[in-house]
Structure formats: structure tokens, C-alpha cells
C-alpha positions as a printed NumPy array, in Angstrom:
array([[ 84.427, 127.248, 113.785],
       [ 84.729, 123.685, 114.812],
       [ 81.738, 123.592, 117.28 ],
       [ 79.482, 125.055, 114.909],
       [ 80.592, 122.354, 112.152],
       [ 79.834, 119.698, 114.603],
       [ 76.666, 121.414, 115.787],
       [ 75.398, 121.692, 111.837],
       [ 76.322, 117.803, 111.399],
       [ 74.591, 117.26 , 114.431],
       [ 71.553, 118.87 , 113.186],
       [ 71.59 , 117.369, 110.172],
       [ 72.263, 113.89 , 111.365],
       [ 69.53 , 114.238, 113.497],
       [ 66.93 , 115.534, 111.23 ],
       [ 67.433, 112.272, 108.677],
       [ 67.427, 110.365, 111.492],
       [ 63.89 , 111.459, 112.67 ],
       [ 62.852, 111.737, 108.879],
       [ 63.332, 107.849, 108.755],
       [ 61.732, 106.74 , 112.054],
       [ 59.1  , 108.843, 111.025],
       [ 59.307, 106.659, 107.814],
       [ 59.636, 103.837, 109.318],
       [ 56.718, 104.137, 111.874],
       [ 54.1  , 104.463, 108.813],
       [ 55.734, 101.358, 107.213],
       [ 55.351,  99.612, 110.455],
       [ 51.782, 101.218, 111.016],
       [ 50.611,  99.962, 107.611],
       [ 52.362,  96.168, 107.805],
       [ 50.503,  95.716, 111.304],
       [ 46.94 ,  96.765, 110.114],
       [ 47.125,  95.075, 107.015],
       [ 48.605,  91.54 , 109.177],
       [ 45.922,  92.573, 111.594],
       [ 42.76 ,  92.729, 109.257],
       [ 44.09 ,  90.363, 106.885],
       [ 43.977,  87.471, 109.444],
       [ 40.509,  88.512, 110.136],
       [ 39.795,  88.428, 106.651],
       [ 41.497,  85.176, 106.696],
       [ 39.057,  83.857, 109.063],
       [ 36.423,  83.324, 107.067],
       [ 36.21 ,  80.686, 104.418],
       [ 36.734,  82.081, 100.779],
       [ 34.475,  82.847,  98.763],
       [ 36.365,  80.235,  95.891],
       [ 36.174,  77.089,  98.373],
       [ 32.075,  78.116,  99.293],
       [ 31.229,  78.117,  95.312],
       [ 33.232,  74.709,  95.339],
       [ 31.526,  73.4  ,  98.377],
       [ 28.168,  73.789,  96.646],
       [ 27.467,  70.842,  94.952],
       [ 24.626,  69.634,  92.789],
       [ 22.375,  66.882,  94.081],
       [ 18.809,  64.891,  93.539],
       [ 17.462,  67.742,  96.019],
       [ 18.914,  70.358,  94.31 ],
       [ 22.046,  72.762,  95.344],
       [ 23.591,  72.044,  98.554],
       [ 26.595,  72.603, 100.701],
       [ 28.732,  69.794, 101.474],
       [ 27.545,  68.075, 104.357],
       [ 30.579,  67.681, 106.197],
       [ 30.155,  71.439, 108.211],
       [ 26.452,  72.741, 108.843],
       [ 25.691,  76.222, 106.558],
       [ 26.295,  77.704, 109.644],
       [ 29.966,  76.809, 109.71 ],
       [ 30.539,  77.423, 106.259],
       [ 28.653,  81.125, 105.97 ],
       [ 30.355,  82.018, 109.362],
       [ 31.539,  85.776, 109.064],
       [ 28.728,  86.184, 106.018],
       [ 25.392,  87.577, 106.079],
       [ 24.188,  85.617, 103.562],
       [ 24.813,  83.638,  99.884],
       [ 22.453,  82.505,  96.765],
       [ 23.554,  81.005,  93.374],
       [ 22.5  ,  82.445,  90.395],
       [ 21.792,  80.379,  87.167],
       [ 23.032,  81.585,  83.82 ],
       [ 19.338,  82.981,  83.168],
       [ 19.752,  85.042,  86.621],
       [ 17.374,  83.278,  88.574],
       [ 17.816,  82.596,  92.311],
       [ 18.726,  78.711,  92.262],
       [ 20.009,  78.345,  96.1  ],
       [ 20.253,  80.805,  98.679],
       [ 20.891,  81.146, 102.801],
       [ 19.209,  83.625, 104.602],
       [ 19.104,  86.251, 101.271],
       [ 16.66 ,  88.902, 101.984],
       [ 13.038,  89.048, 100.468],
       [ 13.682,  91.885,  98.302],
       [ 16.486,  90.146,  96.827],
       [ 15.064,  86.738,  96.097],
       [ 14.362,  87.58 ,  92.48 ],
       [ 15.642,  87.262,  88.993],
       [ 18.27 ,  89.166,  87.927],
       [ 19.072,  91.002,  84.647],
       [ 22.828,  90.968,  83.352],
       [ 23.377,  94.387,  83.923],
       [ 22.158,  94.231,  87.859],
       [ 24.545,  91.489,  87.768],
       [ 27.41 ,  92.973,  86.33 ],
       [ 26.694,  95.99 ,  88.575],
       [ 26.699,  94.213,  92.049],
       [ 29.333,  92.077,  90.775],
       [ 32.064,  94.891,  90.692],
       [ 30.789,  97.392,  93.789],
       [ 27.401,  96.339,  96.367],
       [ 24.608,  94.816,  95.858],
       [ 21.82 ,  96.954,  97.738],
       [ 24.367,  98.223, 100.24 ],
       [ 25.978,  94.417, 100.435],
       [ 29.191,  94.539,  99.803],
       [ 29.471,  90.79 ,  97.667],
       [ 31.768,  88.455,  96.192],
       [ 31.099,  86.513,  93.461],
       [ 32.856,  83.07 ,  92.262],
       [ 31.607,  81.436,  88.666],
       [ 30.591,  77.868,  88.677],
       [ 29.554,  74.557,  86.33 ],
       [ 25.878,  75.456,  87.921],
       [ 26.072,  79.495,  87.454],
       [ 27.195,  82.574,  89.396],
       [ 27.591,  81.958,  93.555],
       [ 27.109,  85.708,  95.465],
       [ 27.987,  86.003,  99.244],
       [ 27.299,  88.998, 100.853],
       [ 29.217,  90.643, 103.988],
       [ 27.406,  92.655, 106.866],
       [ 26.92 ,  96.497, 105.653],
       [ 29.65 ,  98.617, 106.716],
       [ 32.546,  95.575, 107.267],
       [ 34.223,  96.276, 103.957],
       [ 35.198,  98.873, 101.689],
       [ 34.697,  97.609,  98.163],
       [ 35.654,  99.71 ,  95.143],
       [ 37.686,  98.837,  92.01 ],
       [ 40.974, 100.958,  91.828],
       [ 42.81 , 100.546,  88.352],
       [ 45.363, 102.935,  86.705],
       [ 47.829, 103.078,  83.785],
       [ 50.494, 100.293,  83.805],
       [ 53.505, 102.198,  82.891],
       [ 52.071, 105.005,  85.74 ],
       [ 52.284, 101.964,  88.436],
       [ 55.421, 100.919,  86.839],
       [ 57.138, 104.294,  87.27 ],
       [ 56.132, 105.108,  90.482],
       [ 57.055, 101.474,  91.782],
       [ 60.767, 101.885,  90.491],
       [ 61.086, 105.807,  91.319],
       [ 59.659, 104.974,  95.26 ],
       [ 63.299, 104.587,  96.331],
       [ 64.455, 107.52 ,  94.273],
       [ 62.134, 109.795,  95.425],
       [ 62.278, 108.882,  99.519],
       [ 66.505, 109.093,  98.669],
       [ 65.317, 112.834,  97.228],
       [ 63.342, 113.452, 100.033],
       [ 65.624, 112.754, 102.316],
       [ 68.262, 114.989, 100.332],
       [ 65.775, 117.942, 100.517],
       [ 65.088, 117.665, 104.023],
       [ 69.222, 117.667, 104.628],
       [ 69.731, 120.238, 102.306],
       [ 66.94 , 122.641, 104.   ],
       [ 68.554, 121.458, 107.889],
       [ 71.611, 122.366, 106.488],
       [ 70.817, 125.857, 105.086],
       [ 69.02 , 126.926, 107.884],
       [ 71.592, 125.705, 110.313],
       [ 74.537, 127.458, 108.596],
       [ 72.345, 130.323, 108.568],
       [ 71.855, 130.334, 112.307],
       [ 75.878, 129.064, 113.195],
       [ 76.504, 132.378, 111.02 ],
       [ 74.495, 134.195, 113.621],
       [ 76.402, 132.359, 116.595],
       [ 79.902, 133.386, 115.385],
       [ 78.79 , 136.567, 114.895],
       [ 77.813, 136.666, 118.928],
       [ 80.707, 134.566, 119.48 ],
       [ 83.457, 136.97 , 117.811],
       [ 81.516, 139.963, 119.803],
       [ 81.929, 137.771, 123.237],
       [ 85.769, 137.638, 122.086],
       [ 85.376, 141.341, 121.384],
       [ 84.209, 141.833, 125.176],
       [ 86.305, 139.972, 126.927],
       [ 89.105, 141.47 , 125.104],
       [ 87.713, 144.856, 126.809],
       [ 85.999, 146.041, 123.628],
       [ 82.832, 147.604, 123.049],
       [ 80.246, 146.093, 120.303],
       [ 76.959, 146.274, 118.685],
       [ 75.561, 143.084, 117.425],
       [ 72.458, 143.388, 114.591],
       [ 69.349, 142.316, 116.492],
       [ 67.595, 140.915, 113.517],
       [ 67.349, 136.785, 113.027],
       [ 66.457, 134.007, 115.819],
       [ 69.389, 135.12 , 117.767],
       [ 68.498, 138.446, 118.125],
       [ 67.464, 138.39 , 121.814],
       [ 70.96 , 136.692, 122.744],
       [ 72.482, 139.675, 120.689],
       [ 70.368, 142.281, 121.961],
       [ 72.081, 140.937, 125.495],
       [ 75.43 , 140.87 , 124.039],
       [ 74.789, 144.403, 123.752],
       [ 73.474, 145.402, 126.596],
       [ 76.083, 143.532, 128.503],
       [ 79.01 , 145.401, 126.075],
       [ 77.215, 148.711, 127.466],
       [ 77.341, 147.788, 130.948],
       [ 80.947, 146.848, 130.523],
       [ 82.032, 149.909, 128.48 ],
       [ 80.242, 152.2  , 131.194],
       [ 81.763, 150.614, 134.228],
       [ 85.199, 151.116, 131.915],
       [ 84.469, 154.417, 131.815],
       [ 83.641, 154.921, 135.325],
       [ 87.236, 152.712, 136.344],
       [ 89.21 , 155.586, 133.814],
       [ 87.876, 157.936, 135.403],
       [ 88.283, 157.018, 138.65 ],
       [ 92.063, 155.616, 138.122],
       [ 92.668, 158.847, 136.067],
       [ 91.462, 161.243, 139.193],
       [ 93.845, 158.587, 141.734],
       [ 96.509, 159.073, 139.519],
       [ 96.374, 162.907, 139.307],
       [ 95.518, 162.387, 143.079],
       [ 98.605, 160.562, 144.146],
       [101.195, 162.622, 141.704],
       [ 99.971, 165.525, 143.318],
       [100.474, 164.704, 146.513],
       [103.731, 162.867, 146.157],
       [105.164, 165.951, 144.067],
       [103.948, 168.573, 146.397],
       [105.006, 166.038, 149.679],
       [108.398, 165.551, 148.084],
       [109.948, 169.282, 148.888],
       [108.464, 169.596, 152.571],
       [110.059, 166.295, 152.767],
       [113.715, 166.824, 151.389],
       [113.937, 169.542, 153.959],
       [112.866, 167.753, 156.491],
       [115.588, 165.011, 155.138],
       [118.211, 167.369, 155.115],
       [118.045, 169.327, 158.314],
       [117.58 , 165.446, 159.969],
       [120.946, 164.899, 158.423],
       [122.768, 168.174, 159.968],
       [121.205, 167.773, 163.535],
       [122.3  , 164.154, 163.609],
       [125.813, 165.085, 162.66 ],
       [126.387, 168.125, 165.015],
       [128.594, 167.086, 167.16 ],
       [127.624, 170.215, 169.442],
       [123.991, 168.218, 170.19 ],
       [123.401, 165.953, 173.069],
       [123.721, 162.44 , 171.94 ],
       [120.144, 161.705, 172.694],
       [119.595, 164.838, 170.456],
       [121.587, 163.458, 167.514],
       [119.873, 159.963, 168.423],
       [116.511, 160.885, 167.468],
       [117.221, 163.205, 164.772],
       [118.511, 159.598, 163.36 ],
       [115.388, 158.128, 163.634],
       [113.742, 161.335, 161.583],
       [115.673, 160.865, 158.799],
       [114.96 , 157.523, 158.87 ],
       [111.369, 157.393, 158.998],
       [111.409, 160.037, 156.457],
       [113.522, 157.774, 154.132],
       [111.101, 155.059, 154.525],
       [108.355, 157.948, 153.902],
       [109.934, 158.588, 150.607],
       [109.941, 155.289, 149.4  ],
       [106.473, 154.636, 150.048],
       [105.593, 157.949, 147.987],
       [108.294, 156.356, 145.274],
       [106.028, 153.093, 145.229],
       [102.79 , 154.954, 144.334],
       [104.11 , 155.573, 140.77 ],
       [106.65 , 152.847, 140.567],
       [105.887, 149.953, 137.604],
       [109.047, 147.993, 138.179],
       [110.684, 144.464, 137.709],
       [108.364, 142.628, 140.543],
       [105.379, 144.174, 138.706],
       [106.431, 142.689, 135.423],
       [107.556, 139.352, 136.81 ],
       [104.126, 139.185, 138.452],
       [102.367, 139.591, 135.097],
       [104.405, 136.768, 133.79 ],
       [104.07 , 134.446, 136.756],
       [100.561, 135.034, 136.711],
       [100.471, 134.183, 132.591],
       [102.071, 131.128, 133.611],
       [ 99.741, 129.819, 135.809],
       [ 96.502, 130.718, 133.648],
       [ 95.594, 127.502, 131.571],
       [ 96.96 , 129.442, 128.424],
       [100.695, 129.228, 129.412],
       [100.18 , 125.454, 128.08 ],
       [100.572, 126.484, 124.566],
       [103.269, 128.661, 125.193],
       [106.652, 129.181, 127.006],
       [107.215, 132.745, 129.015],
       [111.087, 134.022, 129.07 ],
       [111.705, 137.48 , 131.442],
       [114.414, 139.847, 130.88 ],
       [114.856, 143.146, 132.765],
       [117.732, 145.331, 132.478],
       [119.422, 146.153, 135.511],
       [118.616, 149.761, 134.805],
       [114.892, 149.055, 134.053],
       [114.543, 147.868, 137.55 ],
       [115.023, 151.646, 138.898],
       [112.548, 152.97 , 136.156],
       [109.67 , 155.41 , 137.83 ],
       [106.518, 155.724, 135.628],
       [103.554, 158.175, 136.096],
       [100.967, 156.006, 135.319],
       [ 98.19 , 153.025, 136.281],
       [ 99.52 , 149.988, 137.188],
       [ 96.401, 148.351, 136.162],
       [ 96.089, 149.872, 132.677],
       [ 99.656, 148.715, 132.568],
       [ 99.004, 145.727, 133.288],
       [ 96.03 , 145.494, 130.93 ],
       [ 98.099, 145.944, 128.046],
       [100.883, 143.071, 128.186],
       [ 98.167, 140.798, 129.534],
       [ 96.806, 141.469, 126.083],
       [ 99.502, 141.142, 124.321],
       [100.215, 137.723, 126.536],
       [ 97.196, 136.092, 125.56 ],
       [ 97.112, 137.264, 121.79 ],
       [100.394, 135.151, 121.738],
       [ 98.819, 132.319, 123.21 ],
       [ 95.425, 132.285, 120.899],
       [ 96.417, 133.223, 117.791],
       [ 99.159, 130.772, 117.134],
       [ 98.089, 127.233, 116.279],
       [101.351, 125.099, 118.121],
       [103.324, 125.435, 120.976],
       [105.34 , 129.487, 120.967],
       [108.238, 130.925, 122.82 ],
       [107.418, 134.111, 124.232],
       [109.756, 136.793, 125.772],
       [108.765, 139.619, 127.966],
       [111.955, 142.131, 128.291],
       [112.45 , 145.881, 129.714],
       [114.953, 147.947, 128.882],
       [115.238, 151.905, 129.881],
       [116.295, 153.845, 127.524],
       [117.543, 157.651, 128.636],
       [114.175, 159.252, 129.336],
       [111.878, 156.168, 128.311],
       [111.436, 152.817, 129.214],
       [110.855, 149.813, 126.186],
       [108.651, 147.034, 126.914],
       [108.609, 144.184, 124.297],
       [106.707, 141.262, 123.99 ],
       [107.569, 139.189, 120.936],
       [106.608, 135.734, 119.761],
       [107.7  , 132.991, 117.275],
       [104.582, 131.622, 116.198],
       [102.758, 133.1  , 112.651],
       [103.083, 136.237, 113.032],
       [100.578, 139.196, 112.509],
       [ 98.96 , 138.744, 109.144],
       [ 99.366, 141.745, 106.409],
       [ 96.181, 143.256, 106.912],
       [ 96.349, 143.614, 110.522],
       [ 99.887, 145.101, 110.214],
       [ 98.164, 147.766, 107.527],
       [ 95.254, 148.568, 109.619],
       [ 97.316, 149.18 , 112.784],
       [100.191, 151.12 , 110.749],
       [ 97.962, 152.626, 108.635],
       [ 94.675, 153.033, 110.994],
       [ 92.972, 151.703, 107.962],
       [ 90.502, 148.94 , 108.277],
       [ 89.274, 146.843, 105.35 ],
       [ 86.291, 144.647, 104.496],
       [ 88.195, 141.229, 105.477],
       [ 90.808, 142.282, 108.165],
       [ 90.897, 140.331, 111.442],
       [ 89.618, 141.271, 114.928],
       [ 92.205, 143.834, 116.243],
       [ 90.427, 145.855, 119.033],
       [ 92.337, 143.929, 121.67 ],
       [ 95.504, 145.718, 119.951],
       [ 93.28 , 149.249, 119.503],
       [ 93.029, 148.712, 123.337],
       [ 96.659, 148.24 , 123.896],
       [ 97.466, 151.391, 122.008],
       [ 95.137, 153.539, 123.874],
       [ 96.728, 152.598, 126.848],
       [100.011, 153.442, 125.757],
       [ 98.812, 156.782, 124.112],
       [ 97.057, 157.449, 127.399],
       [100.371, 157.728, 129.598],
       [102.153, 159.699, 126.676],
       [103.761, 156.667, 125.171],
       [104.049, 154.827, 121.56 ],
       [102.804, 151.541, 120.52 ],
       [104.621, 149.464, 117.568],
       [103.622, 146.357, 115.888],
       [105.58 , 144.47 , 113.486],
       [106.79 , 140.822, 112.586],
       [109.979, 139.279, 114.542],
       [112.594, 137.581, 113.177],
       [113.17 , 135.408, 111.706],
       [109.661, 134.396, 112.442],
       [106.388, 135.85 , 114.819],
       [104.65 , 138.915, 116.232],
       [106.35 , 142.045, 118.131],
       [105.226, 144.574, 120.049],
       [107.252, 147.061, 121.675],
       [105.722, 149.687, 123.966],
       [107.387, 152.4  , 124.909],
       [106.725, 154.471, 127.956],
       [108.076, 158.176, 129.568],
       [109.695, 157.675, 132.584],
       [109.513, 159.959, 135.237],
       [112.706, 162.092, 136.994],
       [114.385, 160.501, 139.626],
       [113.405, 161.957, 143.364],
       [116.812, 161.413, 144.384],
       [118.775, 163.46 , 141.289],
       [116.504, 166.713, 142.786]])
């Protein structure tokens, strides 16, 4: 659950921070066109100083004779002064049809928006009205007003609302991220499922439906090749305790009349000599065929040595005990399933307890049966996994226990019992117990 709470805050982290570069590229964009076109702007010489430049003479109007016209309309396309009548009084290359007298509304008009497509500027003097006039299509010119306490608000709530925004866009990353991590541990808890040796099927629906859909198809595979093992092991099993049951009496006899040739004393030494090395080779026969369906003490302390070396055994400490009697237990069944099932229980020790655990692996035969237990003294099996495996009743909320399902149909499958319960004081317990087969040498 960890990796998907850092992959949400990851997300989310990530999504503000895009959210304000984004922000902060417009902010940029707009400071560097309006630096850009305002020095441009600032180029030319305002329209305030012109009107003041303009001075009043014996000739009439004129600019101040310091720069030419030229210098001082540079960047306009042209200028005239207006009395308070509206006539034309002064003007620099105005146009013909503008040279005229003009009424207070025309002036008023042009004043605010264009005069005849010209976007102007207008500056009131002692001598009248000065107008200078742009080139067409250099400057948008309109008059934008709005309500004061409108501007007001929206000034003081731009912080709020960008803080909102922000909170939205989190919120939403957040949502739809949980929503898809629920999807993940759903896959993840069926990958658990698998490699446990379980078979699931994962709802298809969602943006991780095609990784579930292969979940699926790879649980299939898994639980048909499964299926294909069992039966195979199942028809080696019946295979070999065929053969070794029906090779055992042929072989006893051949055992025992080795025996009386070697000790007649009325045979030729060389006789007796190689009726020796019959019984013999038939001995050594016999424990081969013992071996086939032998699960003894080197097979267990393999299964631990093997725990220890897997990168689990760091959270946890392995102890083997086998009974002296246990050692010479025969069992009629598949190593491998065997082996299966305390590997299970091995690493459900390791997993499901959050600190370091003593485990111990002990065999003990018991008349006719052998008892395998693995116990623990970390948590423990919770309550409703000890109901659902007691009971075979499974609830809404109880944990994953199909590794444990698995372990039981092992068990079941060689004509044993499976029990789970707590330890004491403290931890988990299994104890598996297992028919053992007669003994080839009591026959």
C-alpha cells in the first residue's frame, strides 16, 4: 500500500507542479509582450510633450525649433491643432479630407475611438485641442470600463481563486489516482494470489483492464499447466507404488533364498560367495524402491536450508527438529506437493509478520501418522482467517487465504489433515498430519 501512496503523491505533486509552470509561462508570456511593445510605444515622443512643444508665435503655431517636425512626429502619421471653434489651426501632413472644421460631437467621437480609421490621441492646450494620429492598423484603441467594486473583487479574489484552482486540480489528480491505485492492488493482490499457486479472475472493466485481462490469462495458463503437473505426478505416483509394491514380493524371495544359499555350508565357497553378492545387490535394490516414496529428515532439512538462503530468511530465524523416529517415516506421496506445502507455510511466516520471527519446523511420527508443524511467534492468524479456515466460511472483509486453501488440498490429497490455530503464548501454527506407509522390512 506504500508504493501506491507514494505513486498518488507523486501524481499529485506533479500535476500542481505543471499547473504552475503552466501559470507561470502565461505570466511570463504577458510581462515580455507588454515590456516588448511598451518600449516601442515608448519610442515615440508622447503625445503630452508634442501638445507642449507647440508653441504660439508671430507666424502662427509651431513646433519648437530645437528638432525638425520630422523628429518630433517620428512614429506618427500625422498631427493638427484644433481651436475651441473646431477649426484646423496647425497641422503636419493631415489628409485633405480631414483638413476641415469640426463639430463637437465629431470631436468627442474621434477623441475616445478613430478618427476615419486613425487611431488618435488627443492632449488639451492654452491654444485648443492637439490630435496625432498613428498609421492604420498599429494600435488597438477602445475604451474598456467596468464597475469599481467588480474590479475590486476580482483584484483581491485573483489569489483565492488560482489557490482554488489549484485545490480542484489536486483534488481531481487525487480522485482519479486513488481510483486507478485501487485498480493496481486489485492486480497486485491477484499477482500475490498467483504466485501463491492460486487461480484468479480479475474484473476487466477500468484503464487497467488489459493488464487484468493478462493477469487472467496468465492465472489460466498457470492453473492448466497445474493441472497437467497433478496429473502427471498423480499417474508417477500410482506408477512407482505399483511397481515398488508388486517388485517388493519377487524381491523378498529372492532376498531370502540369497540368504540360505550363502549360508549352506554344503555349497562351494565360490557358490556361497556370489549368492553374497545377490543378497546384496538386492538389499541395495530395496532401498532404492524404499527411496521412491520416502519424505524423510534430509528432505525436510533441505526445505529449511533452502528457506534460509531465499532473501526472506532475513526477517526470520528457521529452528529444525526431527524425531529420531520421524527419520524412518515412509510416505506414499509427492515429494513436490510436499514440499509445496511447508514452503507455503515458510513464507506466510516470513510476509505476514511485520518484525523479525522465530520459526520452527519439527516432525514427529506418531503410530501410523507422521506430524509436521510449522509454528511462528510473530501476530498470529487474525480471527477471521481462523473462522474461514475452521469454519470454510468466507466473509466480506477476510484476508487472502488461498495460499492456506492450497496447503490443505495438499494434505487432503495424500489422505491427511490440515490444522490452523494460534501458538502460544504468541503466533501462527500449523500442524499437518500425514499417513505413513507400512514398513517393507516388518513384512
Amino acid at each position: 500500500m506504500k508504493t501506491f501512496t507514494r505513486m498518488i503523491g507523486r501524481y499529485v505533486l506533479a500535476t500542481a507542479a505543471v499547473v504552475l509552470l503552466v501559470v507561470g509561462l502565461l505570466l511570463g508570456a504577458v510581462v515580455y509582450l507588454g515590456l516588448h511593445y511598451g518600449e516601442a510605444t515608448d519610442s515615440r515622443v508622447r503625445i503630452g510633450t508634442l501638445a507642449e512643444a507647440l508653441t504660439p508665435t508671430a507666424d502662427g503655431l509651431q513646433l519648437d525649433p530645437a528638432r525638425t517636425p520630422a523628429d518630433w512626429l517620428q512614429g506618427y502619421a500625422w498631427a493638427m491643432a484644433l481651436d475651441d471653434d473646431g477649426s484646423v489651426i496647425w497641422q503636419h501632413d493631415l489628409p485633405q479630407n480631414l483638413n476641415k472644421h469640426y463639430t463637437a460631437s465629431e470631436i468627442a467621437s474621434f477623441s475616445r475611438w478613430y478618427l476615419d480609421d486613425w487611431p488618435v490621441f488627443c492632449w488639451t492646450a492654452d491654444y485648443g485641442l492637439f490630435v496625432a494620429a498613428l498609421p492604420r492598423g498599429s494600435v488597438w484603441k477602445y475604451n474598456i470600463y467596468n464597475n469599481e467594486q467588480l474590479m475590486n473583487a476580482m483584484a483581491a479574489g485573483m489569489l483565492p481563486a488560482l489557490a482554488l484552482l489549484l485545490g480542484v486540480a489536486a483534488a481531481c489528480c487525487l480522485l482519479f489516482s486513488w481510483r486507478g491505485a485501487r485498480r493496481l492492488q486489485t492486480i497486485a493482490a491477484g499477482l500475490d494470489t498467483v504466485a501463491d499457486g492460486g487461480t484468479i479472475r480479475l474484473p476487466t472493466d477500468g484503464f487497467a483492464g488489459e493488464l487484468a485481462d493478462t493477469v487472467n490469462r496468465t492465472s489460466e495458463q498457470l492453473r492448466r499447466r497445474n493441472e497437467i503437473i497433478a496429473r502427471r505426478d498423480d499417474a508417477r505416483t500410482s506408477w512407482i507404488a505399483g511397481v515398488s509394491h508388486d517388485v517388493r514380493t519377487p524381491l523378498a524371495l529372492i532376498l531370502g533364498w540369497a540368504e540360505q544359499l550363502e549360508q549352506d555350508t554344503a555349497l562351494p565357497a565360490a557358490a556361497r560367495q556370489k549368492a553374497c553378492g545377490i543378497r546384496t545387490q538386492s538389499e541395495k535394490l530395496r532401498a532404492l524402491i524404499e527411496d521412491l516414496n520416502l519424505t524423510s529428515k534430509q528432505r525436510l532439512r533441505r526445505l529449511a536450508a533452502e528457506f534460509c538462503d531465499s532473501p526472506l530468511a532475513a526477517r526470520c530465524t528457521v529452528a529444525l527438529e526431527i524425531a529420531p523416529d520421524a527419520d524412518k517415516a515412509i510416505l506414499d506421496a509427492d515429494a513436490a506437493l510436499l514440499a509445496r506445502a511447508v514452503e507455503n507455510l515458510l513464507h506466510n511466516a516470513a510476509c505476514h509478520n511485520p518484525g523479525p520471527v522465530q520459526v520452527q519446523l519439527s516432525a514427529v511420527r506418531t503410530g501410523k501418522t507422521l506430524r509436521i508443524t510449522i509454528a511462528d511467534d510473530g501476530a498470529g492468524y487474525p480471527p477471521a482467517v481462523l473462522h474461514a479456515l475452521q469454519t470454510g466460511e468466507a466473509g466480506e472483509n477476510t484476508p487472502h487465504i488461498l495460499g492456506l486453501h492450497v496447503v490443505e488440498q495438499i494434505i487432503r490429497a495424500h489422505g491427511g489433515t490440515a490444522a490452523f490455530a494460534r501458538n502460544a503464548p504468541r503466533g501462527a501454527k500449523a500442524v499437518l498430519v500425514l499417513p505413513v506407509t507400512e514398513d517393507p522390512d516388518a513384512r
